[in-house]
Amino acid sequence: MSDIPTWHGTTILGVQKDGRTVVAGDGQVSMGQTVMKPNAKKVRRLGADGKVVGGFAGSTADAFTLFERLEAKLERYPGQLTRAAVELAKDWRQDRYLRRLEAMMIVADADTMLILTGTGDVLEPNDGVAAIGSGGNYALSAARALIDTDIDAEAIARKAMGIAADICVYTNNNLTVESL
């Protein structure tokens, strides 16, 4: 067992409602019991046209490698997020280098939201809500409780992320929110 503290946490939440897609992420990066950075940007637009939004949990370098690979797949399969994600998942699962990457992603366009994992999973939530990271279960629960209310997608994401930040010590209220 290593004495090196492990990097913890983030919370990424995706919400689709009434034709709007929102991906939100907190800004906290922790190492052991120390907050190393409170304002990291873990959510960004992807692709040349910016019509895909992605957020990551896990190693930053690994996530950026995956974002670059996904952008290449999006160039190859324009307008086909699911196909690009499946192709990335195949590479991630089969490539010896990529298999060692420790990250998860939520990616979304106007119509589709997916969770991508290093085990080759490409999961599409059936209720328009997805979450990953250390505070993901808290944000997911809060968003699911709010999804059937009159609140819009962005307000749901912000409120759910606030609830996660109040519960999870590895999540803060310094949000990056991207909407489509």
XYZ file of C-alpha atoms in Angstrom:
180
model
C 0.000 0.000 0.000
C 1.344 3.407 -0.969
C 1.724 6.303 1.472
C 1.069 8.758 -1.352
C -2.294 10.475 -0.806
C -4.838 9.736 -3.485
C -6.525 12.397 -5.574
C -10.187 12.660 -4.863
C -13.149 13.877 -6.273
C -15.411 15.736 -8.378
C -19.048 15.769 -9.207
C -20.353 15.938 -12.765
C -24.086 16.076 -13.454
C -25.984 16.000 -16.742
C -29.639 17.002 -17.029
C -31.859 16.913 -20.122
C -35.306 18.449 -19.889
C -37.668 20.254 -22.256
C -35.180 20.315 -25.128
C -32.304 21.669 -23.021
C -29.141 19.801 -22.136
C -26.983 20.951 -19.224
C -23.723 19.499 -17.926
C -22.399 20.916 -14.653
C -19.252 20.171 -12.694
C -17.773 21.416 -9.465
C -14.278 22.869 -9.259
C -12.683 21.066 -6.325
C -9.534 18.986 -6.653
C -8.454 17.308 -3.429
C -5.400 15.296 -2.488
C -5.904 13.378 0.711
C -7.499 15.839 3.122
C -6.229 18.925 1.310
C -8.053 20.992 -1.276
C -5.405 21.513 -3.955
C -7.514 23.664 -6.272
C -11.023 25.048 -5.765
C -11.777 26.193 -9.329
C -10.762 23.494 -11.803
C -12.749 23.405 -15.056
C -13.983 19.839 -15.552
C -16.730 20.616 -18.057
C -16.118 21.882 -21.586
C -17.490 22.008 -25.095
C -16.120 19.434 -27.511
C -15.803 19.203 -31.264
C -15.143 21.883 -33.816
C -18.731 23.108 -33.691
C -19.074 22.997 -29.885
C -22.343 21.037 -30.111
C -21.150 18.407 -27.642
C -20.491 19.052 -23.953
C -18.377 16.793 -21.777
C -17.464 16.564 -18.127
C -14.978 14.266 -16.446
C -14.225 12.679 -13.113
C -10.839 11.147 -12.416
C -7.338 11.963 -13.500
C -7.151 15.256 -15.388
C -4.424 14.156 -17.796
C -6.317 10.951 -18.522
C -9.569 12.843 -19.078
C -7.951 15.277 -21.508
C -6.491 12.350 -23.433
C -9.995 10.902 -23.682
C -11.495 14.274 -24.672
C -8.940 14.532 -27.492
C -9.744 10.999 -28.651
C -13.470 11.693 -28.505
C -13.044 14.887 -30.518
C -11.198 12.869 -33.185
C -14.091 10.372 -33.248
C -16.589 13.252 -33.520
C -14.655 14.569 -36.536
C -14.819 11.127 -38.102
C -18.531 10.671 -37.270
C -19.976 14.214 -37.305
C -23.368 14.576 -35.655
C -23.208 10.980 -34.356
C -22.342 11.251 -30.665
C -23.403 7.699 -29.848
C -21.308 6.210 -32.651
C -18.295 8.338 -31.694
C -18.682 7.314 -28.029
C -18.956 3.614 -28.878
C -15.862 3.824 -31.074
C -13.987 5.581 -28.244
C -15.155 2.931 -25.767
C -13.871 0.185 -28.069
C -10.471 1.865 -28.269
C -10.465 2.550 -24.522
C -11.188 -1.080 -23.778
C -8.821 -2.620 -26.345
C -5.832 -0.272 -26.395
C -3.180 -1.192 -23.840
C -2.319 2.462 -23.126
C -5.909 3.674 -22.904
C -6.955 0.799 -20.606
C -4.777 2.310 -17.895
C -6.550 5.671 -17.987
C -8.512 6.434 -14.841
C -11.428 8.660 -15.710
C -15.137 8.639 -16.411
C -17.018 11.035 -18.635
C -20.471 12.365 -19.233
C -20.906 13.583 -22.798
C -24.032 15.069 -24.308
C -25.432 16.813 -27.333
C -28.900 18.272 -27.803
C -30.484 14.806 -28.111
C -28.260 12.283 -26.353
C -26.502 11.995 -23.001
C -24.009 9.207 -22.275
C -21.795 8.016 -19.453
C -18.475 6.564 -20.662
C -16.347 4.342 -18.433
C -12.957 2.707 -18.739
C -14.535 -0.726 -18.684
C -16.049 -0.084 -22.099
C -19.485 0.935 -20.893
C -21.525 3.451 -22.854
C -24.604 4.074 -20.742
C -27.572 6.217 -21.741
C -29.772 7.230 -18.819
C -33.476 6.668 -19.402
C -34.655 9.597 -17.279
C -32.533 12.468 -18.629
C -30.258 12.568 -15.582
C -26.707 11.230 -15.210
C -23.977 11.804 -12.636
C -20.442 10.618 -11.922
C -17.737 11.291 -9.372
C -17.485 11.299 -5.613
C -20.614 13.407 -5.158
C -22.386 11.897 -8.138
C -24.897 9.849 -6.179
C -25.955 12.901 -4.159
C -26.354 15.074 -7.260
C -28.155 12.270 -9.110
C -30.644 11.784 -6.271
C -31.342 15.503 -5.969
C -31.758 15.950 -9.739
C -34.103 12.970 -9.983
C -36.218 14.443 -7.184
C -36.427 17.747 -9.102
C -36.804 16.503 -12.684
C -40.632 16.312 -12.567
C -41.030 19.832 -11.169
C -41.494 23.077 -13.123
C -37.796 23.958 -12.672
C -35.754 24.135 -15.913
C -32.729 21.924 -16.646
C -30.089 24.462 -15.636
C -31.814 25.331 -12.361
C -32.140 21.616 -11.578
C -28.437 21.092 -12.265
C -27.388 24.063 -10.122
C -29.661 23.103 -7.214
C -28.641 19.427 -7.329
C -24.952 20.339 -7.460
C -25.462 22.628 -4.451
C -27.019 19.755 -2.523
C -24.107 17.476 -3.470
C -21.626 20.151 -2.332
C -23.400 20.376 1.034
C -23.024 16.610 1.557
C -19.810 15.496 -0.192
C -16.524 16.826 1.221
C -14.891 16.366 -2.207
C -17.403 18.634 -3.982
C -17.678 22.427 -3.855
C -20.040 25.132 -5.120
C -17.597 26.558 -7.679
C -19.515 25.348 -10.743
C -18.837 25.230 -14.446
C -22.124 24.896 -16.320
C -22.503 24.377 -20.071
C -25.913 24.381 -21.757
C -27.088 23.303 -25.187
